[in-house]
Amino acid sequence: MTALPPQPLSPLDGRYRQAVLGLGDHLSEAGLNRARVQVEVEWLIYLTSHRMFGSSPLTEAQVESLRALAADFGQPEIDRLAELEATTKHDVKAVEYLVRERLHALGLDSIAELTHFAATSEDINNLSYALTVSAAINEVWLPKLRSVIGELRAQAIEYRDDAMLARTHGQPATPTTMGKELAVFAYRLERVAAQVDRTEYLGKFSGATGTFAAHVVADPDADWPRISREFVTSLGLEWNPLTTQIESHDWQAELYNRVSHANRILHNLATDIWTYISLGYFRQTPEPGATGSSTMPHKVNPIRFENAEANLELSSAVLDSLAATLVTSRLQRDLTDSTTQRNIGVGLGHSLLALDNIQRGLGQIALDRDLLAADLDANWEVLGEAIQTLIRAEVTAGRSQITDPYALLKELTRGKRVDRDGLAEFVAGLDLSQAAKQRLLELTPQTYTGVASALVDYL
Ligand SMILES: O=C(O)C[C@H](Nc1ncnc2c1ncn2[C@@H]1O[C@H](COP(=O)(O)O)[C@@H](O)[C@H]1O)C(=O)O
């Protein structure tokens, strides 16, 4: 057999590529290198604009040309970095050389030694990751989560009054409405989205062991912590003053834990919708031309929700691992984070793919109201709770002498099918006021939903 042409190993770069393209722009190796170039260039601009070490501010045209190295970063720069790294065997050093080449092309060799000045690679890396992860979350992942929440909210409102038999432990239980059940998921997801929104993207910029030692030797009079804070915050990040060589990655652990938490809520949603589909509560609208089963022509399978379930598990496995391991770096630094952080896009990518499938799946289901109604009508025994609770209230108010209403209803309903007539006959024979009896006789499984519909308004 002849070898295939080079193939992507991850399905995220293969069959699912389209769904995760937006993340690749930030969390690929090229996205990281573009951000590294941006940070190196901005540091140069900062140093020269503050006339550090006798340098002069660059002209506007020079600043623009330097910034263009990041803004127009593309295939030629990707290829050149690969060549440089093949020699340096150090990815950040390769970026420094690329910037120096641009300085040379601009006739700015006089400031070449300010490239990567007093910086350790992690000074560049941590700021680059904070920039790229923040862009990936705020421009790609969160908007996708919010559009799924938007769809859930729309369906919660559409189905707010549609009574449905609940199933605690999988067994018939006090009815709810489909809208309220979807609203629960929208509410949970919105909370986590708000937490993700509040993520602090921290950056450090303090040299090889976080002490500004090289900086102080170069200029003992400069207020280096202040300069560091000013530079980090100028990039739109929050400043971390106290670190070893590396930014401690606590913000990353917090973020990935939150995304993983969102994944698990989405997983709960996917498996619940799958179950409602299997109960027939939701009908799936078949896609024209699509095949359900390769052998059973009648089938429409809930593949969107199953795909989401699997991708959410993969995403959380990666993100949990990142959150657990990134917070440890031996002594002043080990390089494990360099390797693991290359997989942030993998973790977020599987989650984004799952969101895409959930969104598409939600667009392909419709509530079967007749089936919901029939199911409720076949389970009148769920009113047992209503009857015993009203009796307790009546006994307490001195309007009934019934002893142990719970046992009474248990006797009537536990493990048994009770129909409308059976319950009506039972209620008629109870020691209850006429008003209480009337309230119970008017109750049906359809109407025994409390304020479920109104709860949707809390969304
Ligand atoms: O500023 C420095 O470089 C200081 C240096 N620490 C390092 N900090 C950051 N990157 C470093 C470091 N060391 C190596 N490398 C380069 O990291 C790359 C690791 O490759 P991979 O495992 O694929 O992620 C790969 O390109 C490595 O060459 C130290 O000695 O403390």
GROMACS .gro file of C-alpha atoms and ligand atoms in nm:
model
  490
    1MET     CA    1   0.000   0.000   0.000
    2THR     CA    2   0.134   0.345  -0.084
    3ALA     CA    3   0.143   0.599   0.196
    4LEU     CA    4  -0.132   0.861   0.188
    5PRO     CA    5  -0.042   1.225   0.143
    6PRO     CA    6   0.008   1.393   0.487
    7GLN     CA    7  -0.320   1.373   0.677
    8PRO     CA    8  -0.455   1.560   0.981
    9LEU     CA    9  -0.469   1.333   1.284
   10SER     CA   10  -0.736   1.523   1.468
   11PRO     CA   11  -1.092   1.513   1.331
   12LEU     CA   12  -1.108   1.881   1.430
   13ASP     CA   13  -0.872   1.945   1.140
   14GLY     CA   14  -1.050   1.693   0.918
   15ARG     CA   15  -1.423   1.631   0.890
   16TYR     CA   16  -1.514   1.893   1.153
   17ARG     CA   17  -1.284   2.163   1.024
   18GLN     CA   18  -1.563   2.398   0.912
   19ALA     CA   19  -1.723   2.407   1.257
   20VAL     CA   20  -1.405   2.511   1.438
   21LEU     CA   21  -1.236   2.740   1.183
   22GLY     CA   22  -1.288   3.049   1.402
   23LEU     CA   23  -1.080   2.900   1.682
   24GLY     CA   24  -0.791   2.808   1.452
   25ASP     CA   25  -0.737   3.175   1.381
   26HIS     CA   26  -0.642   3.229   1.746
   27LEU     CA   27  -0.538   2.897   1.898
   28SER     CA   28  -0.331   2.739   1.621
   29GLU     CA   29   0.047   2.750   1.626
   30ALA     CA   30   0.034   3.027   1.365
   31GLY     CA   31  -0.215   3.221   1.579
   32LEU     CA   32   0.021   3.191   1.876
   33ASN     CA   33   0.321   3.304   1.670
   34ARG     CA   34   0.128   3.601   1.533
   35ALA     CA   35   0.050   3.706   1.891
   36ARG     CA   36   0.415   3.658   1.989
   37VAL     CA   37   0.519   3.888   1.704
   38GLN     CA   38   0.260   4.139   1.821
   39VAL     CA   39   0.395   4.136   2.180
   40GLU     CA   40   0.760   4.162   2.069
   41VAL     CA   41   0.672   4.452   1.838
   42GLU     CA   42   0.466   4.633   2.101
   43TRP     CA   43   0.751   4.602   2.352
   44LEU     CA   44   0.989   4.757   2.100
   45ILE     CA   45   0.743   5.038   2.035
   46TYR     CA   46   0.698   5.089   2.410
   47LEU     CA   47   1.073   5.107   2.477
   48THR     CA   48   1.143   5.347   2.192
   49SER     CA   49   0.843   5.567   2.258
   50HIS     CA   50   0.969   5.607   2.616
   51ARG     CA   51   1.318   5.685   2.480
   52MET     CA   52   1.467   5.403   2.687
   53PHE     CA   53   1.844   5.371   2.666
   54GLY     CA   54   1.876   5.678   2.445
   55SER     CA   55   1.647   5.546   2.173
   56SER     CA   56   1.412   5.778   1.987
   57PRO     CA   57   1.046   5.729   1.916
   58LEU     CA   58   0.978   5.559   1.584
   59THR     CA   59   0.799   5.752   1.314
   60GLU     CA   60   0.434   5.674   1.255
   61ALA     CA   61   0.525   5.498   0.931
   62GLN     CA   62   0.784   5.283   1.110
   63VAL     CA   63   0.536   5.191   1.384
   64GLU     CA   64   0.282   5.099   1.120
   65SER     CA   65   0.532   4.884   0.927
   66LEU     CA   66   0.633   4.702   1.244
   67ARG     CA   67   0.272   4.643   1.348
   68ALA     CA   68   0.200   4.515   0.998
   69LEU     CA   69   0.429   4.220   1.071
   70ALA     CA   70   0.162   4.097   1.310
   71ALA     CA   71  -0.142   4.242   1.134
   72ASP     CA   72  -0.049   4.089   0.798
   73PHE     CA   73   0.103   3.773   0.943
   74GLY     CA   74   0.049   3.497   0.687
   75GLN     CA   75   0.202   3.203   0.503
   76PRO     CA   76   0.540   3.372   0.423
   77GLU     CA   77   0.592   3.447   0.795
   78ILE     CA   78   0.476   3.099   0.895
   79ASP     CA   79   0.726   2.944   0.653
   80ARG     CA   80   1.009   3.174   0.760
   81LEU     CA   81   0.949   3.097   1.127
   82ALA     CA   82   0.967   2.724   1.050
   83GLU     CA   83   1.305   2.779   0.883
   84LEU     CA   84   1.435   2.989   1.171
   85GLU     CA   85   1.313   2.744   1.435
   86ALA     CA   86   1.477   2.455   1.251
   87THR     CA   87   1.805   2.624   1.344
   88THR     CA   88   1.727   2.783   1.680
   89LYS     CA   89   1.530   2.484   1.815
   90HIS     CA   90   1.365   2.753   2.026
   91ASP     CA   91   1.028   2.880   1.909
   92VAL     CA   92   1.038   3.223   2.078
   93LYS     CA   93   1.397   3.290   1.968
   94ALA     CA   94   1.279   3.225   1.611
   95VAL     CA   95   1.012   3.495   1.657
   96GLU     CA   96   1.278   3.736   1.784
   97TYR     CA   97   1.487   3.675   1.472
   98LEU     CA   98   1.184   3.733   1.250
   99VAL     CA   99   1.128   4.071   1.416
  100ARG     CA  100   1.496   4.157   1.381
  101GLU     CA  101   1.475   4.077   1.008
  102ARG     CA  102   1.186   4.324   0.976
  103LEU     CA  103   1.388   4.587   1.166
  104HIS     CA  104   1.676   4.529   0.926
  105ALA     CA  105   1.445   4.565   0.626
  106LEU     CA  106   1.320   4.895   0.771
  107GLY     CA  107   1.672   5.026   0.825
  108LEU     CA  108   1.626   5.008   1.202
  109ASP     CA  109   1.930   4.799   1.296
  110SER     CA  110   2.019   5.062   1.555
  111ILE     CA  111   1.739   4.938   1.782
  112ALA     CA  112   1.779   4.569   1.700
  113GLU     CA  113   1.915   4.495   2.051
  114LEU     CA  114   1.591   4.622   2.202
  115THR     CA  115   1.408   4.327   2.045
  116HIS     CA  116   1.307   4.084   2.323
  117PHE     CA  117   1.486   4.323   2.562
  118ALA     CA  118   1.529   4.178   2.914
  119ALA     CA  119   1.248   3.940   2.831
  120THR     CA  120   1.236   3.573   2.900
  121SER     CA  121   1.037   3.364   2.652
  122GLU     CA  122   0.754   3.326   2.900
  123ASP     CA  123   0.716   3.705   2.912
  124ILE     CA  124   0.621   3.683   2.546
  125ASN     CA  125   0.437   3.350   2.570
  126ASN     CA  126   0.210   3.427   2.863
  127LEU     CA  127   0.095   3.756   2.712
  128SER     CA  128   0.042   3.585   2.377
  129TYR     CA  129  -0.170   3.311   2.533
  130ALA     CA  130  -0.372   3.562   2.733
  131LEU     CA  131  -0.440   3.754   2.411
  132THR     CA  132  -0.525   3.454   2.196
  133VAL     CA  133  -0.732   3.267   2.456
  134SER     CA  134  -0.922   3.584   2.539
  135ALA     CA  135  -0.996   3.640   2.167
  136ALA     CA  136  -1.097   3.276   2.120
  137ILE     CA  137  -1.333   3.287   2.416
  138ASN     CA  138  -1.483   3.630   2.355
  139GLU     CA  139  -1.503   3.625   1.977
  140VAL     CA  140  -1.579   3.259   1.912
  141TRP     CA  141  -1.672   3.027   2.202
  142LEU     CA  142  -1.888   3.260   2.413
  143PRO     CA  143  -2.088   3.395   2.116
  144LYS     CA  144  -2.162   3.035   2.013
  145LEU     CA  145  -2.267   2.943   2.367
  146ARG     CA  146  -2.485   3.254   2.380
  147SER     CA  147  -2.656   3.164   2.053
  148VAL     CA  148  -2.734   2.816   2.190
  149ILE     CA  149  -2.870   2.982   2.505
  150GLY     CA  150  -3.075   3.212   2.278
  151GLU     CA  151  -3.227   2.914   2.097
  152LEU     CA  152  -3.303   2.741   2.429
  153ARG     CA  153  -3.464   3.059   2.558
  154ALA     CA  154  -3.680   3.087   2.244
  155GLN     CA  155  -3.797   2.726   2.281
  156ALA     CA  156  -3.851   2.769   2.656
  157ILE     CA  157  -4.087   3.054   2.578
  158GLU     CA  158  -4.255   2.869   2.289
  159TYR     CA  159  -4.320   2.561   2.505
  160ARG     CA  160  -4.378   2.739   2.837
  161ASP     CA  161  -4.739   2.617   2.870
  162ASP     CA  162  -4.692   2.268   2.727
  163ALA     CA  163  -4.754   2.036   3.020
  164MET     CA  164  -4.537   1.726   3.030
  165LEU     CA  165  -4.517   1.428   3.259
  166ALA     CA  166  -4.200   1.464   3.463
  167ARG     CA  167  -3.980   1.164   3.534
  168THR     CA  168  -3.779   1.162   3.851
  169HIS     CA  169  -3.575   0.841   3.866
  170GLY     CA  170  -3.724   0.772   3.523
  171GLN     CA  171  -4.067   0.717   3.683
  172PRO     CA  172  -4.382   0.925   3.631
  173ALA     CA  173  -4.372   1.227   3.863
  174THR     CA  174  -4.542   1.562   3.923
  175PRO     CA  175  -4.591   1.721   3.578
  176THR     CA  176  -4.395   2.020   3.457
  177THR     CA  177  -4.386   2.203   3.124
  178MET     CA  178  -4.135   2.147   2.848
  179GLY     CA  179  -4.068   2.521   2.844
  180LYS     CA  180  -3.976   2.527   3.211
  181GLU     CA  181  -3.742   2.230   3.170
  182LEU     CA  182  -3.559   2.402   2.882
  183ALA     CA  183  -3.551   2.725   3.082
  184VAL     CA  184  -3.361   2.541   3.358
  185PHE     CA  185  -3.080   2.468   3.112
  186ALA     CA  186  -3.081   2.821   2.968
  187TYR     CA  187  -3.060   2.966   3.320
  188ARG     CA  188  -2.775   2.735   3.423
  189LEU     CA  189  -2.578   2.806   3.107
  190GLU     CA  190  -2.631   3.180   3.135
  191ARG     CA  191  -2.478   3.178   3.486
  192VAL     CA  192  -2.167   2.999   3.365
  193ALA     CA  193  -2.146   3.226   3.058
  194ALA     CA  194  -2.150   3.528   3.291
  195GLN     CA  195  -1.869   3.371   3.497
  196VAL     CA  196  -1.665   3.308   3.181
  197ASP     CA  197  -1.734   3.668   3.081
  198ARG     CA  198  -1.571   3.783   3.405
  199THR     CA  199  -1.247   3.590   3.345
  200GLU     CA  200  -0.936   3.786   3.443
  201TYR     CA  201  -0.676   3.746   3.170
  202LEU     CA  202  -0.357   3.798   3.369
  203GLY     CA  203  -0.016   3.874   3.229
  204LYS     CA  204   0.334   3.892   3.376
  205PHE     CA  205   0.634   4.071   3.227
  206SER     CA  206   0.916   4.054   3.478
  207GLY     CA  207   1.205   3.854   3.336
  208ALA     CA  208   1.370   3.519   3.389
  209THR     CA  209   1.264   3.462   3.750
  210GLY     CA  210   1.004   3.735   3.797
  211THR     CA  211   1.248   3.972   3.972
  212PHE     CA  212   1.329   4.230   3.701
  213ALA     CA  213   1.694   4.148   3.775
  214ALA     CA  214   1.824   4.204   3.421
  215HIS     CA  215   1.610   4.516   3.388
  216VAL     CA  216   1.753   4.669   3.706
  217VAL     CA  217   2.109   4.604   3.591
  218ALA     CA  218   2.031   4.774   3.259
  219ASP     CA  219   1.868   5.075   3.427
  220PRO     CA  220   1.873   5.085   3.809
  221ASP     CA  221   1.668   5.404   3.820
  222ALA     CA  222   1.368   5.293   3.616
  223ASP     CA  223   1.052   5.186   3.799
  224TRP     CA  224   1.036   4.845   3.628
  225PRO     CA  225   0.726   4.710   3.802
  226ARG     CA  226   0.539   5.025   3.694
  227ILE     CA  227   0.669   4.988   3.338
  228SER     CA  228   0.569   4.623   3.338
  229ARG     CA  229   0.219   4.704   3.463
  230GLU     CA  230   0.181   4.980   3.205
  231PHE     CA  231   0.294   4.753   2.922
  232VAL     CA  232   0.076   4.455   3.024
  233THR     CA  233  -0.236   4.666   3.072
  234SER     CA  234  -0.172   4.849   2.743
  235LEU     CA  235  -0.240   4.513   2.578
  236GLY     CA  236  -0.582   4.494   2.744
  237LEU     CA  237  -0.468   4.240   3.006
  238GLU     CA  238  -0.457   4.247   3.386
  239TRP     CA  239  -0.117   4.267   3.547
  240ASN     CA  240   0.019   3.989   3.765
  241PRO     CA  241   0.298   4.138   3.980
  242LEU     CA  242   0.408   3.829   4.167
  243THR     CA  243   0.526   3.526   3.974
  244THR     CA  244   0.819   3.297   3.909
  245GLN     CA  245   0.947   3.286   3.552
  246ILE     CA  246   0.598   3.188   3.444
  247GLU     CA  247   0.258   3.343   3.481
  248SER     CA  248   0.104   3.107   3.734
  249HIS     CA  249  -0.180   3.005   3.498
  250ASP     CA  250  -0.442   3.023   3.773
  251TRP     CA  251  -0.670   3.226   3.544
  252GLN     CA  252  -0.641   2.952   3.285
  253ALA     CA  253  -0.736   2.684   3.537
  254GLU     CA  254  -1.036   2.892   3.643
  255LEU     CA  255  -1.143   2.947   3.283
  256TYR     CA  256  -1.106   2.584   3.174
  257ASN     CA  257  -1.294   2.465   3.482
  258ARG     CA  258  -1.579   2.698   3.390
  259VAL     CA  259  -1.585   2.589   3.027
  260SER     CA  260  -1.575   2.228   3.142
  261HIS     CA  261  -1.866   2.302   3.376
  262ALA     CA  262  -2.058   2.450   3.082
  263ASN     CA  263  -1.972   2.133   2.887
  264ARG     CA  264  -2.127   1.919   3.158
  265ILE     CA  265  -2.447   2.122   3.164
  266LEU     CA  266  -2.462   2.094   2.785
  267HIS     CA  267  -2.404   1.720   2.817
  268ASN     CA  268  -2.701   1.699   3.055
  269LEU     CA  269  -2.906   1.895   2.799
  270ALA     CA  270  -2.796   1.672   2.509
  271THR     CA  271  -2.883   1.350   2.690
  272ASP     CA  272  -3.217   1.489   2.812
  273ILE     CA  273  -3.319   1.600   2.463
  274TRP     CA  274  -3.206   1.259   2.337
  275THR     CA  275  -3.435   1.098   2.596
  276TYR     CA  276  -3.729   1.325   2.509
  277ILE     CA  277  -3.678   1.231   2.143
  278SER     CA  278  -3.671   0.864   2.238
  279LEU     CA  279  -3.996   0.909   2.434
  280GLY     CA  280  -4.147   1.071   2.124
  281TYR     CA  281  -4.195   1.408   2.296
  282PHE     CA  282  -3.980   1.572   2.033
  283ARG     CA  283  -4.018   1.473   1.669
  284GLN     CA  284  -3.713   1.515   1.450
  285THR     CA  285  -3.752   1.686   1.117
  286PRO     CA  286  -3.559   1.474   0.868
  287GLU     CA  287  -3.300   1.657   0.657
  288PRO     CA  288  -3.381   1.617   0.286
  289GLY     CA  289  -3.151   1.358   0.130
  290ALA     CA  290  -3.010   1.243   0.467
  291THR     CA  291  -3.004   0.880   0.582
  292GLY     CA  292  -3.093   0.769   0.932
  293SER     CA  293  -2.981   0.410   0.948
  294SER     CA  294  -2.784   0.236   0.674
  295THR     CA  295  -3.018  -0.063   0.702
  296MET     CA  296  -3.342   0.057   0.865
  297PRO     CA  297  -3.488   0.309   0.620
  298HIS     CA  298  -3.755   0.440   0.860
  299LYS     CA  299  -3.508   0.585   1.107
  300VAL     CA  300  -3.418   0.944   1.192
  301ASN     CA  301  -3.142   0.920   1.449
  302PRO     CA  302  -3.062   1.193   1.705
  303ILE     CA  303  -2.705   1.214   1.574
  304ARG     CA  304  -2.654   1.583   1.652
  305PHE     CA  305  -2.708   1.525   2.023
  306GLU     CA  306  -2.498   1.208   2.026
  307ASN     CA  307  -2.213   1.386   1.849
  308ALA     CA  308  -2.239   1.670   2.101
  309GLU     CA  309  -2.233   1.426   2.393
  310ALA     CA  310  -1.911   1.266   2.270
  311ASN     CA  311  -1.740   1.596   2.192
  312LEU     CA  312  -1.833   1.742   2.529
  313GLU     CA  313  -1.671   1.446   2.700
  314LEU     CA  314  -1.354   1.486   2.493
  315SER     CA  315  -1.345   1.860   2.556
  316SER     CA  316  -1.379   1.822   2.931
  317ALA     CA  317  -1.113   1.551   2.938
  318VAL     CA  318  -0.865   1.790   2.776
  319LEU     CA  319  -0.972   2.101   2.967
  320ASP     CA  320  -0.978   1.920   3.302
  321SER     CA  321  -0.626   1.798   3.236
  322LEU     CA  322  -0.511   2.150   3.145
  323ALA     CA  323  -0.674   2.300   3.454
  324ALA     CA  324  -0.520   2.035   3.678
  325THR     CA  325  -0.167   2.043   3.541
  326LEU     CA  326  -0.109   2.404   3.436
  327VAL     CA  327  -0.112   2.527   3.795
  328THR     CA  328   0.206   2.336   3.878
  329SER     CA  329   0.552   2.430   3.754
  330ARG     CA  330   0.852   2.299   3.940
  331LEU     CA  331   1.052   2.565   4.125
  332GLN     CA  332   1.083   2.875   3.904
  333ARG     CA  333   0.970   2.697   3.583
  334ASP     CA  334   0.946   2.371   3.399
  335LEU     CA  335   0.846   2.346   3.037
  336THR     CA  336   0.544   2.116   3.067
  337ASP     CA  337   0.306   2.409   3.025
  338SER     CA  338   0.460   2.491   2.687
  339THR     CA  339   0.357   2.149   2.561
  340THR     CA  340   0.014   2.129   2.725
  341GLN     CA  341  -0.094   2.480   2.627
  342ARG     CA  342  -0.063   2.378   2.262
  343ASN     CA  343  -0.382   2.177   2.324
  344ILE     CA  344  -0.604   2.462   2.447
  345GLY     CA  345  -0.754   2.479   2.097
  346VAL     CA  346  -0.823   2.104   2.107
  347GLY     CA  347  -1.016   2.139   2.433
  348LEU     CA  348  -1.214   2.443   2.323
  349GLY     CA  349  -1.253   2.300   1.971
  350HIS     CA  350  -1.441   1.990   2.086
  351SER     CA  351  -1.668   2.211   2.296
  352LEU     CA  352  -1.732   2.449   2.003
  353LEU     CA  353  -1.810   2.152   1.779
  354ALA     CA  354  -2.055   2.019   2.039
  355LEU     CA  355  -2.223   2.360   2.059
  356ASP     CA  356  -2.256   2.363   1.682
  357ASN     CA  357  -2.422   2.022   1.687
  358ILE     CA  358  -2.656   2.115   1.971
  359GLN     CA  359  -2.757   2.428   1.785
  360ARG     CA  360  -2.826   2.232   1.469
  361GLY     CA  361  -3.005   1.959   1.666
  362LEU     CA  362  -3.229   2.213   1.840
  363GLY     CA  363  -3.323   2.346   1.497
  364GLN     CA  364  -3.442   2.002   1.389
  365ILE     CA  365  -3.690   1.913   1.662
  366ALA     CA  366  -4.056   1.996   1.719
  367LEU     CA  367  -4.274   1.920   2.018
  368ASP     CA  368  -4.536   1.645   1.975
  369ARG     CA  369  -4.814   1.798   2.186
  370ASP     CA  370  -5.056   1.512   2.126
  371LEU     CA  371  -4.809   1.263   2.265
  372LEU     CA  372  -4.739   1.480   2.569
  373ALA     CA  373  -5.114   1.499   2.635
  374ALA     CA  374  -5.168   1.126   2.588
  375ASP     CA  375  -4.883   1.047   2.825
  376LEU     CA  376  -5.026   1.273   3.094
  377ASP     CA  377  -5.370   1.121   3.049
  378ALA     CA  378  -5.226   0.775   3.106
  379ASN     CA  379  -5.080   0.872   3.445
  380TRP     CA  380  -5.353   1.010   3.670
  381GLU     CA  381  -5.185   0.858   3.972
  382VAL     CA  382  -4.942   1.154   3.977
  383LEU     CA  383  -5.229   1.350   4.135
  384GLY     CA  384  -5.179   1.143   4.451
  385GLU     CA  385  -4.934   1.406   4.574
  386ALA     CA  386  -5.186   1.684   4.511
  387ILE     CA  387  -5.462   1.506   4.703
  388GLN     CA  388  -5.254   1.416   5.008
  389THR     CA  389  -5.105   1.767   5.029
  390LEU     CA  390  -5.447   1.933   5.014
  391ILE     CA  391  -5.579   1.693   5.282
  392ARG     CA  392  -5.285   1.789   5.510
  393ALA     CA  393  -5.372   2.155   5.464
  394GLU     CA  394  -5.740   2.087   5.537
  395VAL     CA  395  -5.658   1.879   5.848
  396THR     CA  396  -5.431   2.154   5.978
  397ALA     CA  397  -5.703   2.412   5.915
  398GLY     CA  398  -5.950   2.196   6.113
  399ARG     CA  399  -6.168   2.123   5.812
  400SER     CA  400  -6.095   1.750   5.792
  401GLN     CA  401  -6.042   1.461   6.037
  402ILE     CA  402  -5.848   1.233   5.799
  403THR     CA  403  -5.555   1.060   5.970
  404ASP     CA  404  -5.233   0.986   5.780
  405PRO     CA  405  -5.328   1.115   5.432
  406TYR     CA  406  -4.994   1.002   5.291
  407ALA     CA  407  -5.065   0.636   5.377
  408LEU     CA  408  -5.413   0.672   5.237
  409LEU     CA  409  -5.288   0.791   4.901
  410LYS     CA  410  -5.003   0.544   4.901
  411GLU     CA  411  -5.254   0.264   4.937
  412LEU     CA  412  -5.450   0.400   4.642
  413THR     CA  413  -5.167   0.485   4.403
  414ARG     CA  414  -4.831   0.319   4.479
  415GLY     CA  415  -4.732   0.101   4.185
  416LYS     CA  416  -5.086   0.116   4.051
  417ARG     CA  417  -5.260   0.272   3.753
  418VAL     CA  418  -5.541   0.498   3.853
  419ASP     CA  419  -5.771   0.662   3.602
  420ARG     CA  420  -5.979   0.978   3.609
  421ASP     CA  421  -6.295   0.802   3.728
  422GLY     CA  422  -6.113   0.606   3.996
  423LEU     CA  423  -5.963   0.922   4.140
  424ALA     CA  424  -6.290   1.113   4.120
  425GLU     CA  425  -6.467   0.836   4.311
  426PHE     CA  426  -6.192   0.836   4.573
  427VAL     CA  427  -6.205   1.214   4.617
  428ALA     CA  428  -6.585   1.212   4.641
  429GLY     CA  429  -6.564   0.975   4.939
  430LEU     CA  430  -6.311   1.183   5.135
  431ASP     CA  431  -6.385   1.381   5.453
  432LEU     CA  432  -6.316   1.717   5.287
  433SER     CA  433  -6.495   2.049   5.243
  434GLN     CA  434  -6.687   2.093   4.919
  435ALA     CA  435  -6.446   2.365   4.806
  436ALA     CA  436  -6.147   2.136   4.855
  437LYS     CA  437  -6.318   1.849   4.675
  438GLN     CA  438  -6.409   2.080   4.389
  439ARG     CA  439  -6.048   2.196   4.355
  440LEU     CA  440  -5.930   1.836   4.339
  441LEU     CA  441  -6.202   1.727   4.095
  442GLU     CA  442  -6.104   2.007   3.859
  443LEU     CA  443  -5.738   1.908   3.870
  444THR     CA  444  -5.595   1.698   3.585
  445PRO     CA  445  -5.239   1.586   3.515
  446GLN     CA  446  -5.243   1.857   3.241
  447THR     CA  447  -5.317   2.132   3.490
  448TYR     CA  448  -5.112   2.003   3.784
  449THR     CA  449  -4.808   2.209   3.683
  450GLY     CA  450  -4.801   2.469   3.960
  451VAL     CA  451  -4.649   2.791   3.828
  452ALA     CA  452  -4.416   2.614   3.583
  453SER     CA  453  -4.516   2.842   3.295
  454ALA     CA  454  -4.458   3.160   3.495
  455LEU     CA  455  -4.115   3.038   3.613
  456VAL     CA  456  -3.994   3.076   3.255
  457ASP     CA  457  -4.014   3.452   3.314
  458TYR     CA  458  -3.714   3.423   3.551
  459LEU     CA  459  -3.497   3.365   3.246
  460LIG     O1  460   1.359   3.257   2.796
  460LIG     C1  461   1.390   3.138   2.802
  460LIG     O2  462   1.396   3.066   2.701
  460LIG     C2  463   1.425   3.084   2.939
  460LIG     C3  464   1.426   2.934   2.949
  460LIG     N1  465   1.292   2.881   2.956
  460LIG     C4  466   1.214   2.860   2.847
  460LIG     N2  467   1.099   2.928   2.840
  460LIG     C5  468   1.015   2.915   2.734
  460LIG     N3  469   1.042   2.834   2.628
  460LIG     C6  470   1.157   2.760   2.632
  460LIG     C7  471   1.245   2.770   2.742
  460LIG     N4  472   1.346   2.684   2.721
  460LIG     C8  473   1.323   2.625   2.600
  460LIG     N5  474   1.208   2.671   2.545
  460LIG     C9  475   1.145   2.637   2.413
  460LIG     O3  476   1.010   2.595   2.432
  460LIG    C10  477   0.971   2.507   2.325
  460LIG    C11  478   0.911   2.383   2.387
  460LIG     O4  479   0.857   2.305   2.286
  460LIG     P1  480   0.724   2.219   2.309
  460LIG     O5  481   0.754   2.112   2.408
  460LIG     O6  482   0.690   2.166   2.173
  460LIG     O7  483   0.620   2.317   2.360
  460LIG    C12  484   1.096   2.477   2.247
  460LIG     O8  485   1.097   2.556   2.132
  460LIG    C13  486   1.205   2.518   2.347
  460LIG     O9  487   1.326   2.554   2.285
  460LIG    C14  488   1.502   2.900   3.078
  460LIG    O10  489   1.612   2.845   3.066
  460LIG    O11  490   1.457   2.930   3.187
   0.00000   0.00000   0.00000
